[in-house]
């Protein structure tokens, strides 16, 4: 019976809500929220309904309807904001934050005035409870309405009043925690950060530097009866949690002293000011965070991870963290156990990004401009930090990889937010820069992760363009260095075709980028070449998806890109179906043009390009139509003989193989080919090949060519 009576009113309430107007629904929801004593589920439900009404109110007012915010008075606003109190459960605070955001959008200036009045009134009352609520509200709304909150934060006399509050003899952990969380949020705003630096830095340092043992010893010295006063020890000293939060705020303040990629000032330089920014303290704070995470990860992980996410911007901190295997393993465990889409997960990923991130590659022009800026800025004294060069970053990447990060990234990526997935891709992109780690990355699931990320990130969102290209480039690097069958072969669920579209995505340079970066194009071509070596189905898919771009890259004005494109074509034409469709059907003008380009590339200055073109022609000259087209071309035989005369034996081998295919052709086409080559001195060239070649297979092929040219076979 009890269950029936409990369910009945809920059903009735829902019906009432549906029958009432928008204003009455709003007042009824506030009545429920003001009652108190509700279960969290009921409170969350009411806050959710109120949030929806407020979100819908914006559209309703555009249609001429009266806004429901007119019935929301100061008491109602007080009710919503009190649910942001840190003593509420996280789920209630989360829904209250959404509701507050919706109210401020719907109410406009009136909402801002009520919020300001609430904050200033609570601070003026000055009780511990009022401080806690006011500070919690400020911390929550800083990201929602930063301009309004910063104005409240910078109210005359407010920040100076925090010092006496935090230095009171009898400590309130909740007041101190709420205050520091507010300061932590305020550091996102430049003016607020400067004010915190001015008014709060001294007592923040006192909190961080507090020696617990000395505090207790002092208490016993001044008051021998302290032992009988319950709770006095904890109430007279700052808690460990408060110290940790203060350290996070202090880290954010001190990180502004120097740019992250600049070396610290040389203190022995007489031109430097005698009073330097407190750079060493950031390293000290990072050591504190590191020990917190290792010794007490259950209670200190959030503060230590947030602090290190900022501190690890510094190169010296990066080196210290990467050089501590115990810390790296502890951070990996923290990441593995972090709730999905949580600040803890994002913070841990941010630390790994900082440890593994390479400097952006600069063009020659950008390097010159950077050098000029360095000389112009403080007479060239601010130089790029050597601890951030590629050698140091590569060493850090290796240590991070050895800590077992990759399997954890694969696991958490399945439920990650877009923001976290972006960081995961950045980490894998950095790890893939080291060739020796590419095979293990593939074995641990990085290929599937990158393919899935590229596929699942919405391509119509401009914010995802760079992330998707980064994922594709990391995938390309890995696939260059491994046997594709080890990842895609056998009973594995990921087919090889799923890797092709991400690779094709970066074949052409990014047209929206300020500078043209050809490295993704080159790596994509190399990876596709590796895939095209597997089977005809893969070659067919590559041609269907990417042939237009590949053909364009054959004539690119960069020799390395051209070479990579020809090498891909060389593997594609190993498929009889694709060779015939693209090149051998010389009745089509497109096939004739492609064949002319390929023959011309066999005479390129670059040896690798000539080799790749020679390999493709070795496969294509098995078709009579191709033999005829090359023989009829004015310089065709001359180019093939040029390969035969090359000092490089691999090139010579390919040239002789092509020559044998052509002179061994039957009928009129073979006769034409032999006549054309004889007229170009092929016999003398083949005799020279026999004389100077050290490899037996080349000599045997040349002898067969001589016999056919001289009519002895």
JSON list of C-alpha atoms in Angstrom, two decimals, residues 135-339:
[
{"chain": "A", "resi": 135, "resn": "UNK", "atom": "CA", "xyz": [31.99, 31.55, -2.28]},
{"chain": "A", "resi": 136, "resn": "UNK", "atom": "CA", "xyz": [30.43, 28.43, -3.81]},
{"chain": "A", "resi": 137, "resn": "UNK", "atom": "CA", "xyz": [28.11, 30.54, -5.95]},
{"chain": "A", "resi": 138, "resn": "UNK", "atom": "CA", "xyz": [30.99, 32.69, -7.17]},
{"chain": "A", "resi": 139, "resn": "UNK", "atom": "CA", "xyz": [33.11, 29.65, -8.02]},
{"chain": "A", "resi": 140, "resn": "UNK", "atom": "CA", "xyz": [30.26, 28.10, -10.00]},
{"chain": "A", "resi": 141, "resn": "UNK", "atom": "CA", "xyz": [29.15, 31.15, -11.98]},
{"chain": "A", "resi": 142, "resn": "UNK", "atom": "CA", "xyz": [32.64, 32.38, -12.92]},
{"chain": "A", "resi": 143, "resn": "UNK", "atom": "CA", "xyz": [32.68, 30.31, -16.15]},
{"chain": "A", "resi": 144, "resn": "UNK", "atom": "CA", "xyz": [29.00, 31.15, -16.84]},
{"chain": "A", "resi": 145, "resn": "UNK", "atom": "CA", "xyz": [29.09, 34.96, -16.45]},
{"chain": "A", "resi": 146, "resn": "UNK", "atom": "CA", "xyz": [32.78, 35.87, -16.03]},
{"chain": "A", "resi": 147, "resn": "UNK", "atom": "CA", "xyz": [32.30, 39.62, -16.47]},
{"chain": "A", "resi": 148, "resn": "UNK", "atom": "CA", "xyz": [29.55, 39.87, -13.86]},
{"chain": "A", "resi": 149, "resn": "UNK", "atom": "CA", "xyz": [31.38, 37.64, -11.39]},
{"chain": "A", "resi": 150, "resn": "UNK", "atom": "CA", "xyz": [34.67, 39.47, -11.83]},
{"chain": "A", "resi": 151, "resn": "UNK", "atom": "CA", "xyz": [32.92, 42.75, -11.00]},
{"chain": "A", "resi": 152, "resn": "UNK", "atom": "CA", "xyz": [31.61, 41.19, -7.78]},
{"chain": "A", "resi": 153, "resn": "UNK", "atom": "CA", "xyz": [34.99, 39.67, -7.06]},
{"chain": "A", "resi": 154, "resn": "UNK", "atom": "CA", "xyz": [36.74, 43.00, -7.49]},
{"chain": "A", "resi": 155, "resn": "UNK", "atom": "CA", "xyz": [34.29, 44.86, -5.23]},
{"chain": "A", "resi": 156, "resn": "UNK", "atom": "CA", "xyz": [36.28, 47.27, -3.08]},
{"chain": "A", "resi": 157, "resn": "UNK", "atom": "CA", "xyz": [37.36, 45.68, 0.18]},
{"chain": "A", "resi": 158, "resn": "UNK", "atom": "CA", "xyz": [36.29, 42.12, -0.68]},
{"chain": "A", "resi": 159, "resn": "UNK", "atom": "CA", "xyz": [39.66, 40.55, -1.46]},
{"chain": "A", "resi": 160, "resn": "UNK", "atom": "CA", "xyz": [41.53, 42.28, 1.41]},
{"chain": "A", "resi": 161, "resn": "UNK", "atom": "CA", "xyz": [38.89, 40.88, 3.78]},
{"chain": "A", "resi": 162, "resn": "UNK", "atom": "CA", "xyz": [39.78, 37.30, 2.86]},
{"chain": "A", "resi": 163, "resn": "UNK", "atom": "CA", "xyz": [43.19, 37.48, 4.57]},
{"chain": "A", "resi": 164, "resn": "UNK", "atom": "CA", "xyz": [41.81, 37.96, 8.11]},
{"chain": "A", "resi": 165, "resn": "UNK", "atom": "CA", "xyz": [39.18, 35.32, 7.41]},
{"chain": "A", "resi": 166, "resn": "UNK", "atom": "CA", "xyz": [41.75, 32.71, 6.37]},
{"chain": "A", "resi": 167, "resn": "UNK", "atom": "CA", "xyz": [44.10, 33.64, 9.24]},
{"chain": "A", "resi": 168, "resn": "UNK", "atom": "CA", "xyz": [41.52, 33.18, 12.00]},
{"chain": "A", "resi": 169, "resn": "UNK", "atom": "CA", "xyz": [42.71, 31.10, 14.91]},
{"chain": "A", "resi": 170, "resn": "UNK", "atom": "CA", "xyz": [39.79, 28.70, 14.63]},
{"chain": "A", "resi": 171, "resn": "UNK", "atom": "CA", "xyz": [39.70, 27.25, 11.15]},
{"chain": "A", "resi": 172, "resn": "UNK", "atom": "CA", "xyz": [36.67, 26.14, 9.16]},
{"chain": "A", "resi": 173, "resn": "UNK", "atom": "CA", "xyz": [37.72, 23.67, 6.52]},
{"chain": "A", "resi": 174, "resn": "UNK", "atom": "CA", "xyz": [34.55, 24.24, 4.50]},
{"chain": "A", "resi": 175, "resn": "UNK", "atom": "CA", "xyz": [34.92, 28.04, 4.50]},
{"chain": "A", "resi": 176, "resn": "UNK", "atom": "CA", "xyz": [38.56, 27.77, 3.49]},
{"chain": "A", "resi": 177, "resn": "UNK", "atom": "CA", "xyz": [37.79, 25.19, 0.79]},
{"chain": "A", "resi": 178, "resn": "UNK", "atom": "CA", "xyz": [34.96, 27.29, -0.66]},
{"chain": "A", "resi": 179, "resn": "UNK", "atom": "CA", "xyz": [37.15, 30.41, -0.61]},
{"chain": "A", "resi": 180, "resn": "UNK", "atom": "CA", "xyz": [40.04, 28.69, -2.37]},
{"chain": "A", "resi": 181, "resn": "UNK", "atom": "CA", "xyz": [37.77, 27.10, -4.98]},
{"chain": "A", "resi": 182, "resn": "UNK", "atom": "CA", "xyz": [36.48, 30.61, -5.70]},
{"chain": "A", "resi": 183, "resn": "UNK", "atom": "CA", "xyz": [40.04, 31.95, -6.06]},
{"chain": "A", "resi": 184, "resn": "UNK", "atom": "CA", "xyz": [40.89, 28.97, -8.26]},
{"chain": "A", "resi": 185, "resn": "UNK", "atom": "CA", "xyz": [38.01, 29.81, -10.59]},
{"chain": "A", "resi": 186, "resn": "UNK", "atom": "CA", "xyz": [38.88, 33.53, -10.48]},
{"chain": "A", "resi": 187, "resn": "UNK", "atom": "CA", "xyz": [42.37, 32.88, -11.83]},
{"chain": "A", "resi": 188, "resn": "UNK", "atom": "CA", "xyz": [40.82, 32.32, -15.27]},
{"chain": "A", "resi": 189, "resn": "UNK", "atom": "CA", "xyz": [40.19, 36.08, -15.45]},
{"chain": "A", "resi": 190, "resn": "UNK", "atom": "CA", "xyz": [43.28, 38.27, -15.94]},
{"chain": "A", "resi": 191, "resn": "UNK", "atom": "CA", "xyz": [42.16, 41.23, -13.78]},
{"chain": "A", "resi": 192, "resn": "UNK", "atom": "CA", "xyz": [41.01, 38.94, -11.00]},
{"chain": "A", "resi": 193, "resn": "UNK", "atom": "CA", "xyz": [44.27, 37.02, -11.15]},
{"chain": "A", "resi": 194, "resn": "UNK", "atom": "CA", "xyz": [46.22, 40.26, -10.75]},
{"chain": "A", "resi": 195, "resn": "UNK", "atom": "CA", "xyz": [44.08, 41.21, -7.76]},
{"chain": "A", "resi": 196, "resn": "UNK", "atom": "CA", "xyz": [44.59, 37.79, -6.13]},
{"chain": "A", "resi": 197, "resn": "UNK", "atom": "CA", "xyz": [48.32, 38.20, -6.69]},
{"chain": "A", "resi": 198, "resn": "UNK", "atom": "CA", "xyz": [48.19, 41.60, -4.96]},
{"chain": "A", "resi": 199, "resn": "UNK", "atom": "CA", "xyz": [45.97, 40.84, -1.96]},
{"chain": "A", "resi": 200, "resn": "UNK", "atom": "CA", "xyz": [46.15, 37.09, -1.35]},
{"chain": "A", "resi": 201, "resn": "UNK", "atom": "CA", "xyz": [49.64, 35.88, -2.24]},
{"chain": "A", "resi": 202, "resn": "UNK", "atom": "CA", "xyz": [51.03, 36.24, 1.31]},
{"chain": "A", "resi": 203, "resn": "UNK", "atom": "CA", "xyz": [48.41, 34.18, 3.09]},
{"chain": "A", "resi": 204, "resn": "UNK", "atom": "CA", "xyz": [48.33, 31.63, 0.26]},
{"chain": "A", "resi": 205, "resn": "UNK", "atom": "CA", "xyz": [52.05, 31.09, 0.83]},
{"chain": "A", "resi": 206, "resn": "UNK", "atom": "CA", "xyz": [51.43, 30.78, 4.57]},
{"chain": "A", "resi": 207, "resn": "UNK", "atom": "CA", "xyz": [48.88, 28.04, 4.00]},
{"chain": "A", "resi": 208, "resn": "UNK", "atom": "CA", "xyz": [51.10, 26.09, 1.62]},
{"chain": "A", "resi": 209, "resn": "UNK", "atom": "CA", "xyz": [54.16, 26.43, 3.86]},
{"chain": "A", "resi": 210, "resn": "UNK", "atom": "CA", "xyz": [52.34, 25.51, 7.09]},
{"chain": "A", "resi": 211, "resn": "UNK", "atom": "CA", "xyz": [54.27, 22.95, 9.13]},
{"chain": "A", "resi": 212, "resn": "UNK", "atom": "CA", "xyz": [51.62, 20.82, 10.85]},
{"chain": "A", "resi": 213, "resn": "UNK", "atom": "CA", "xyz": [53.99, 19.53, 13.53]},
{"chain": "A", "resi": 214, "resn": "UNK", "atom": "CA", "xyz": [55.05, 23.05, 14.52]},
{"chain": "A", "resi": 215, "resn": "UNK", "atom": "CA", "xyz": [51.43, 24.19, 14.70]},
{"chain": "A", "resi": 216, "resn": "UNK", "atom": "CA", "xyz": [50.57, 21.36, 17.09]},
{"chain": "A", "resi": 217, "resn": "UNK", "atom": "CA", "xyz": [53.71, 21.93, 19.17]},
{"chain": "A", "resi": 218, "resn": "UNK", "atom": "CA", "xyz": [52.88, 25.63, 19.46]},
{"chain": "A", "resi": 219, "resn": "UNK", "atom": "CA", "xyz": [49.36, 24.83, 20.59]},
{"chain": "A", "resi": 220, "resn": "UNK", "atom": "CA", "xyz": [50.58, 22.63, 23.43]},
{"chain": "A", "resi": 221, "resn": "UNK", "atom": "CA", "xyz": [53.14, 25.26, 24.46]},
{"chain": "A", "resi": 222, "resn": "UNK", "atom": "CA", "xyz": [50.61, 28.09, 24.69]},
{"chain": "A", "resi": 223, "resn": "UNK", "atom": "CA", "xyz": [47.75, 25.97, 26.05]},
{"chain": "A", "resi": 224, "resn": "UNK", "atom": "CA", "xyz": [48.71, 22.79, 27.99]},
{"chain": "A", "resi": 225, "resn": "UNK", "atom": "CA", "xyz": [45.03, 21.82, 28.31]},
{"chain": "A", "resi": 226, "resn": "UNK", "atom": "CA", "xyz": [44.53, 21.65, 24.55]},
{"chain": "A", "resi": 227, "resn": "UNK", "atom": "CA", "xyz": [44.46, 17.83, 24.67]},
{"chain": "A", "resi": 228, "resn": "UNK", "atom": "CA", "xyz": [41.09, 17.82, 26.38]},
{"chain": "A", "resi": 229, "resn": "UNK", "atom": "CA", "xyz": [39.50, 20.20, 23.86]},
{"chain": "A", "resi": 230, "resn": "UNK", "atom": "CA", "xyz": [37.95, 17.99, 21.25]},
{"chain": "A", "resi": 231, "resn": "UNK", "atom": "CA", "xyz": [38.79, 18.93, 17.65]},
{"chain": "A", "resi": 232, "resn": "UNK", "atom": "CA", "xyz": [41.12, 21.77, 18.56]},
{"chain": "A", "resi": 233, "resn": "UNK", "atom": "CA", "xyz": [44.08, 20.43, 16.61]},
{"chain": "A", "resi": 234, "resn": "UNK", "atom": "CA", "xyz": [42.20, 20.19, 13.37]},
{"chain": "A", "resi": 235, "resn": "UNK", "atom": "CA", "xyz": [40.45, 23.49, 13.92]},
{"chain": "A", "resi": 236, "resn": "UNK", "atom": "CA", "xyz": [43.65, 25.46, 14.56]},
{"chain": "A", "resi": 237, "resn": "UNK", "atom": "CA", "xyz": [45.51, 24.32, 11.46]},
{"chain": "A", "resi": 238, "resn": "UNK", "atom": "CA", "xyz": [44.77, 24.27, 7.76]},
{"chain": "A", "resi": 239, "resn": "UNK", "atom": "CA", "xyz": [43.73, 20.86, 6.52]},
{"chain": "A", "resi": 240, "resn": "UNK", "atom": "CA", "xyz": [45.79, 18.97, 3.95]},
{"chain": "A", "resi": 241, "resn": "UNK", "atom": "CA", "xyz": [42.99, 19.48, 1.41]},
{"chain": "A", "resi": 242, "resn": "UNK", "atom": "CA", "xyz": [43.07, 23.24, 1.98]},
{"chain": "A", "resi": 243, "resn": "UNK", "atom": "CA", "xyz": [46.86, 23.28, 1.61]},
{"chain": "A", "resi": 244, "resn": "UNK", "atom": "CA", "xyz": [46.54, 21.41, -1.68]},
{"chain": "A", "resi": 245, "resn": "UNK", "atom": "CA", "xyz": [43.96, 23.84, -3.04]},
{"chain": "A", "resi": 246, "resn": "UNK", "atom": "CA", "xyz": [46.11, 26.81, -2.02]},
{"chain": "A", "resi": 247, "resn": "UNK", "atom": "CA", "xyz": [49.04, 25.21, -3.84]},
{"chain": "A", "resi": 248, "resn": "UNK", "atom": "CA", "xyz": [46.94, 24.95, -7.02]},
{"chain": "A", "resi": 249, "resn": "UNK", "atom": "CA", "xyz": [46.01, 28.65, -6.85]},
{"chain": "A", "resi": 250, "resn": "UNK", "atom": "CA", "xyz": [49.60, 29.61, -6.14]},
{"chain": "A", "resi": 251, "resn": "UNK", "atom": "CA", "xyz": [50.77, 27.59, -9.14]},
{"chain": "A", "resi": 252, "resn": "UNK", "atom": "CA", "xyz": [48.37, 29.41, -11.48]},
{"chain": "A", "resi": 253, "resn": "UNK", "atom": "CA", "xyz": [49.56, 32.77, -10.18]},
{"chain": "A", "resi": 254, "resn": "UNK", "atom": "CA", "xyz": [53.25, 32.05, -10.52]},
{"chain": "A", "resi": 255, "resn": "UNK", "atom": "CA", "xyz": [53.06, 30.47, -13.93]},
{"chain": "A", "resi": 256, "resn": "UNK", "atom": "CA", "xyz": [52.45, 33.91, -15.41]},
{"chain": "A", "resi": 257, "resn": "UNK", "atom": "CA", "xyz": [55.99, 34.99, -14.53]},
{"chain": "A", "resi": 258, "resn": "UNK", "atom": "CA", "xyz": [57.54, 33.49, -17.67]},
{"chain": "A", "resi": 259, "resn": "UNK", "atom": "CA", "xyz": [56.35, 32.10, -20.99]},
{"chain": "A", "resi": 260, "resn": "UNK", "atom": "CA", "xyz": [56.28, 28.26, -21.11]},
{"chain": "A", "resi": 261, "resn": "UNK", "atom": "CA", "xyz": [58.70, 27.84, -24.03]},
{"chain": "A", "resi": 262, "resn": "UNK", "atom": "CA", "xyz": [61.30, 30.31, -22.80]},
{"chain": "A", "resi": 263, "resn": "UNK", "atom": "CA", "xyz": [64.32, 29.45, -20.73]},
{"chain": "A", "resi": 264, "resn": "UNK", "atom": "CA", "xyz": [64.34, 31.02, -17.24]},
{"chain": "A", "resi": 265, "resn": "UNK", "atom": "CA", "xyz": [66.39, 34.21, -16.90]},
{"chain": "A", "resi": 266, "resn": "UNK", "atom": "CA", "xyz": [70.10, 33.82, -16.22]},
{"chain": "A", "resi": 267, "resn": "UNK", "atom": "CA", "xyz": [70.52, 35.02, -12.64]},
{"chain": "A", "resi": 268, "resn": "UNK", "atom": "CA", "xyz": [74.23, 35.61, -13.11]},
{"chain": "A", "resi": 269, "resn": "UNK", "atom": "CA", "xyz": [73.54, 38.14, -15.88]},
{"chain": "A", "resi": 270, "resn": "UNK", "atom": "CA", "xyz": [74.22, 41.61, -14.37]},
{"chain": "A", "resi": 271, "resn": "UNK", "atom": "CA", "xyz": [71.62, 43.17, -16.67]},
{"chain": "A", "resi": 272, "resn": "UNK", "atom": "CA", "xyz": [68.85, 41.08, -15.09]},
{"chain": "A", "resi": 273, "resn": "UNK", "atom": "CA", "xyz": [66.86, 42.68, -12.24]},
{"chain": "A", "resi": 274, "resn": "UNK", "atom": "CA", "xyz": [67.93, 41.48, -8.79]},
{"chain": "A", "resi": 275, "resn": "UNK", "atom": "CA", "xyz": [64.37, 40.53, -7.83]},
{"chain": "A", "resi": 276, "resn": "UNK", "atom": "CA", "xyz": [63.26, 37.68, -10.06]},
{"chain": "A", "resi": 277, "resn": "UNK", "atom": "CA", "xyz": [59.82, 36.11, -10.50]},
{"chain": "A", "resi": 278, "resn": "UNK", "atom": "CA", "xyz": [59.43, 33.11, -8.21]},
{"chain": "A", "resi": 279, "resn": "UNK", "atom": "CA", "xyz": [60.19, 30.46, -10.81]},
{"chain": "A", "resi": 280, "resn": "UNK", "atom": "CA", "xyz": [61.72, 27.89, -8.47]},
{"chain": "A", "resi": 281, "resn": "UNK", "atom": "CA", "xyz": [58.58, 27.83, -6.33]},
{"chain": "A", "resi": 282, "resn": "UNK", "atom": "CA", "xyz": [56.63, 26.30, -9.22]},
{"chain": "A", "resi": 283, "resn": "UNK", "atom": "CA", "xyz": [59.06, 23.39, -9.22]},
{"chain": "A", "resi": 284, "resn": "UNK", "atom": "CA", "xyz": [58.67, 23.07, -5.44]},
{"chain": "A", "resi": 285, "resn": "UNK", "atom": "CA", "xyz": [54.91, 23.07, -5.79]},
{"chain": "A", "resi": 286, "resn": "UNK", "atom": "CA", "xyz": [55.08, 20.42, -8.50]},
{"chain": "A", "resi": 287, "resn": "UNK", "atom": "CA", "xyz": [57.09, 18.20, -6.15]},
{"chain": "A", "resi": 288, "resn": "UNK", "atom": "CA", "xyz": [54.36, 18.67, -3.55]},
{"chain": "A", "resi": 289, "resn": "UNK", "atom": "CA", "xyz": [51.67, 17.68, -6.06]},
{"chain": "A", "resi": 290, "resn": "UNK", "atom": "CA", "xyz": [53.72, 14.68, -7.16]},
{"chain": "A", "resi": 291, "resn": "UNK", "atom": "CA", "xyz": [54.06, 13.37, -3.62]},
{"chain": "A", "resi": 292, "resn": "UNK", "atom": "CA", "xyz": [50.36, 13.97, -3.00]},
{"chain": "A", "resi": 293, "resn": "UNK", "atom": "CA", "xyz": [49.41, 11.85, -5.99]},
{"chain": "A", "resi": 294, "resn": "UNK", "atom": "CA", "xyz": [51.80, 9.04, -5.11]},
{"chain": "A", "resi": 295, "resn": "UNK", "atom": "CA", "xyz": [51.10, 8.86, -1.35]},
{"chain": "A", "resi": 296, "resn": "UNK", "atom": "CA", "xyz": [47.39, 9.69, -1.18]},
{"chain": "A", "resi": 297, "resn": "UNK", "atom": "CA", "xyz": [45.79, 9.34, -4.63]},
{"chain": "A", "resi": 298, "resn": "UNK", "atom": "CA", "xyz": [42.37, 8.60, -3.19]},
{"chain": "A", "resi": 299, "resn": "UNK", "atom": "CA", "xyz": [41.96, 11.96, -1.45]},
{"chain": "A", "resi": 300, "resn": "UNK", "atom": "CA", "xyz": [44.43, 14.25, -3.20]},
{"chain": "A", "resi": 301, "resn": "UNK", "atom": "CA", "xyz": [44.20, 13.29, -6.86]},
{"chain": "A", "resi": 302, "resn": "UNK", "atom": "CA", "xyz": [41.92, 16.14, -7.98]},
{"chain": "A", "resi": 303, "resn": "UNK", "atom": "CA", "xyz": [44.02, 18.96, -6.51]},
{"chain": "A", "resi": 304, "resn": "UNK", "atom": "CA", "xyz": [47.37, 17.41, -7.43]},
{"chain": "A", "resi": 305, "resn": "UNK", "atom": "CA", "xyz": [46.31, 16.69, -11.00]},
{"chain": "A", "resi": 306, "resn": "UNK", "atom": "CA", "xyz": [44.91, 20.18, -11.48]},
{"chain": "A", "resi": 307, "resn": "UNK", "atom": "CA", "xyz": [48.07, 21.72, -10.06]},
{"chain": "A", "resi": 308, "resn": "UNK", "atom": "CA", "xyz": [50.34, 19.59, -12.23]},
{"chain": "A", "resi": 309, "resn": "UNK", "atom": "CA", "xyz": [48.23, 20.30, -15.31]},
{"chain": "A", "resi": 310, "resn": "UNK", "atom": "CA", "xyz": [49.36, 23.91, -14.92]},
{"chain": "A", "resi": 311, "resn": "UNK", "atom": "CA", "xyz": [52.83, 23.34, -13.48]},
{"chain": "A", "resi": 312, "resn": "UNK", "atom": "CA", "xyz": [53.78, 20.88, -16.24]},
{"chain": "A", "resi": 313, "resn": "UNK", "atom": "CA", "xyz": [53.72, 23.72, -18.73]},
{"chain": "A", "resi": 314, "resn": "UNK", "atom": "CA", "xyz": [57.23, 24.47, -17.40]},
{"chain": "A", "resi": 315, "resn": "UNK", "atom": "CA", "xyz": [59.98, 22.51, -19.09]},
{"chain": "A", "resi": 316, "resn": "UNK", "atom": "CA", "xyz": [61.89, 21.78, -15.89]},
{"chain": "A", "resi": 317, "resn": "UNK", "atom": "CA", "xyz": [58.75, 20.34, -14.31]},
{"chain": "A", "resi": 318, "resn": "UNK", "atom": "CA", "xyz": [58.20, 18.23, -17.42]},
{"chain": "A", "resi": 319, "resn": "UNK", "atom": "CA", "xyz": [61.66, 16.75, -17.08]},
{"chain": "A", "resi": 320, "resn": "UNK", "atom": "CA", "xyz": [61.19, 16.00, -13.38]},
{"chain": "A", "resi": 321, "resn": "UNK", "atom": "CA", "xyz": [57.81, 14.35, -13.89]},
{"chain": "A", "resi": 322, "resn": "UNK", "atom": "CA", "xyz": [58.91, 12.30, -16.89]},
{"chain": "A", "resi": 323, "resn": "UNK", "atom": "CA", "xyz": [61.99, 11.17, -14.98]},
{"chain": "A", "resi": 324, "resn": "UNK", "atom": "CA", "xyz": [59.89, 9.74, -12.11]},
{"chain": "A", "resi": 325, "resn": "UNK", "atom": "CA", "xyz": [58.59, 6.26, -13.10]},
{"chain": "A", "resi": 326, "resn": "UNK", "atom": "CA", "xyz": [56.61, 5.93, -9.86]},
{"chain": "A", "resi": 327, "resn": "UNK", "atom": "CA", "xyz": [54.76, 9.16, -10.54]},
{"chain": "A", "resi": 328, "resn": "UNK", "atom": "CA", "xyz": [54.02, 8.23, -14.17]},
{"chain": "A", "resi": 329, "resn": "UNK", "atom": "CA", "xyz": [52.53, 4.88, -13.15]},
{"chain": "A", "resi": 330, "resn": "UNK", "atom": "CA", "xyz": [50.49, 6.58, -10.43]},
{"chain": "A", "resi": 331, "resn": "UNK", "atom": "CA", "xyz": [49.17, 9.12, -12.94]},
{"chain": "A", "resi": 332, "resn": "UNK", "atom": "CA", "xyz": [48.26, 6.33, -15.37]},
{"chain": "A", "resi": 333, "resn": "UNK", "atom": "CA", "xyz": [46.29, 4.59, -12.59]},
{"chain": "A", "resi": 334, "resn": "UNK", "atom": "CA", "xyz": [44.58, 7.87, -11.72]},
{"chain": "A", "resi": 335, "resn": "UNK", "atom": "CA", "xyz": [43.57, 8.32, -15.35]},
{"chain": "A", "resi": 336, "resn": "UNK", "atom": "CA", "xyz": [42.34, 4.74, -15.56]},
{"chain": "A", "resi": 337, "resn": "UNK", "atom": "CA", "xyz": [40.10, 5.12, -12.50]},
{"chain": "A", "resi": 338, "resn": "UNK", "atom": "CA", "xyz": [38.87, 8.66, -13.27]},
{"chain": "A", "resi": 339, "resn": "UNK", "atom": "CA", "xyz": [35.13, 8.97, -13.98]}
]
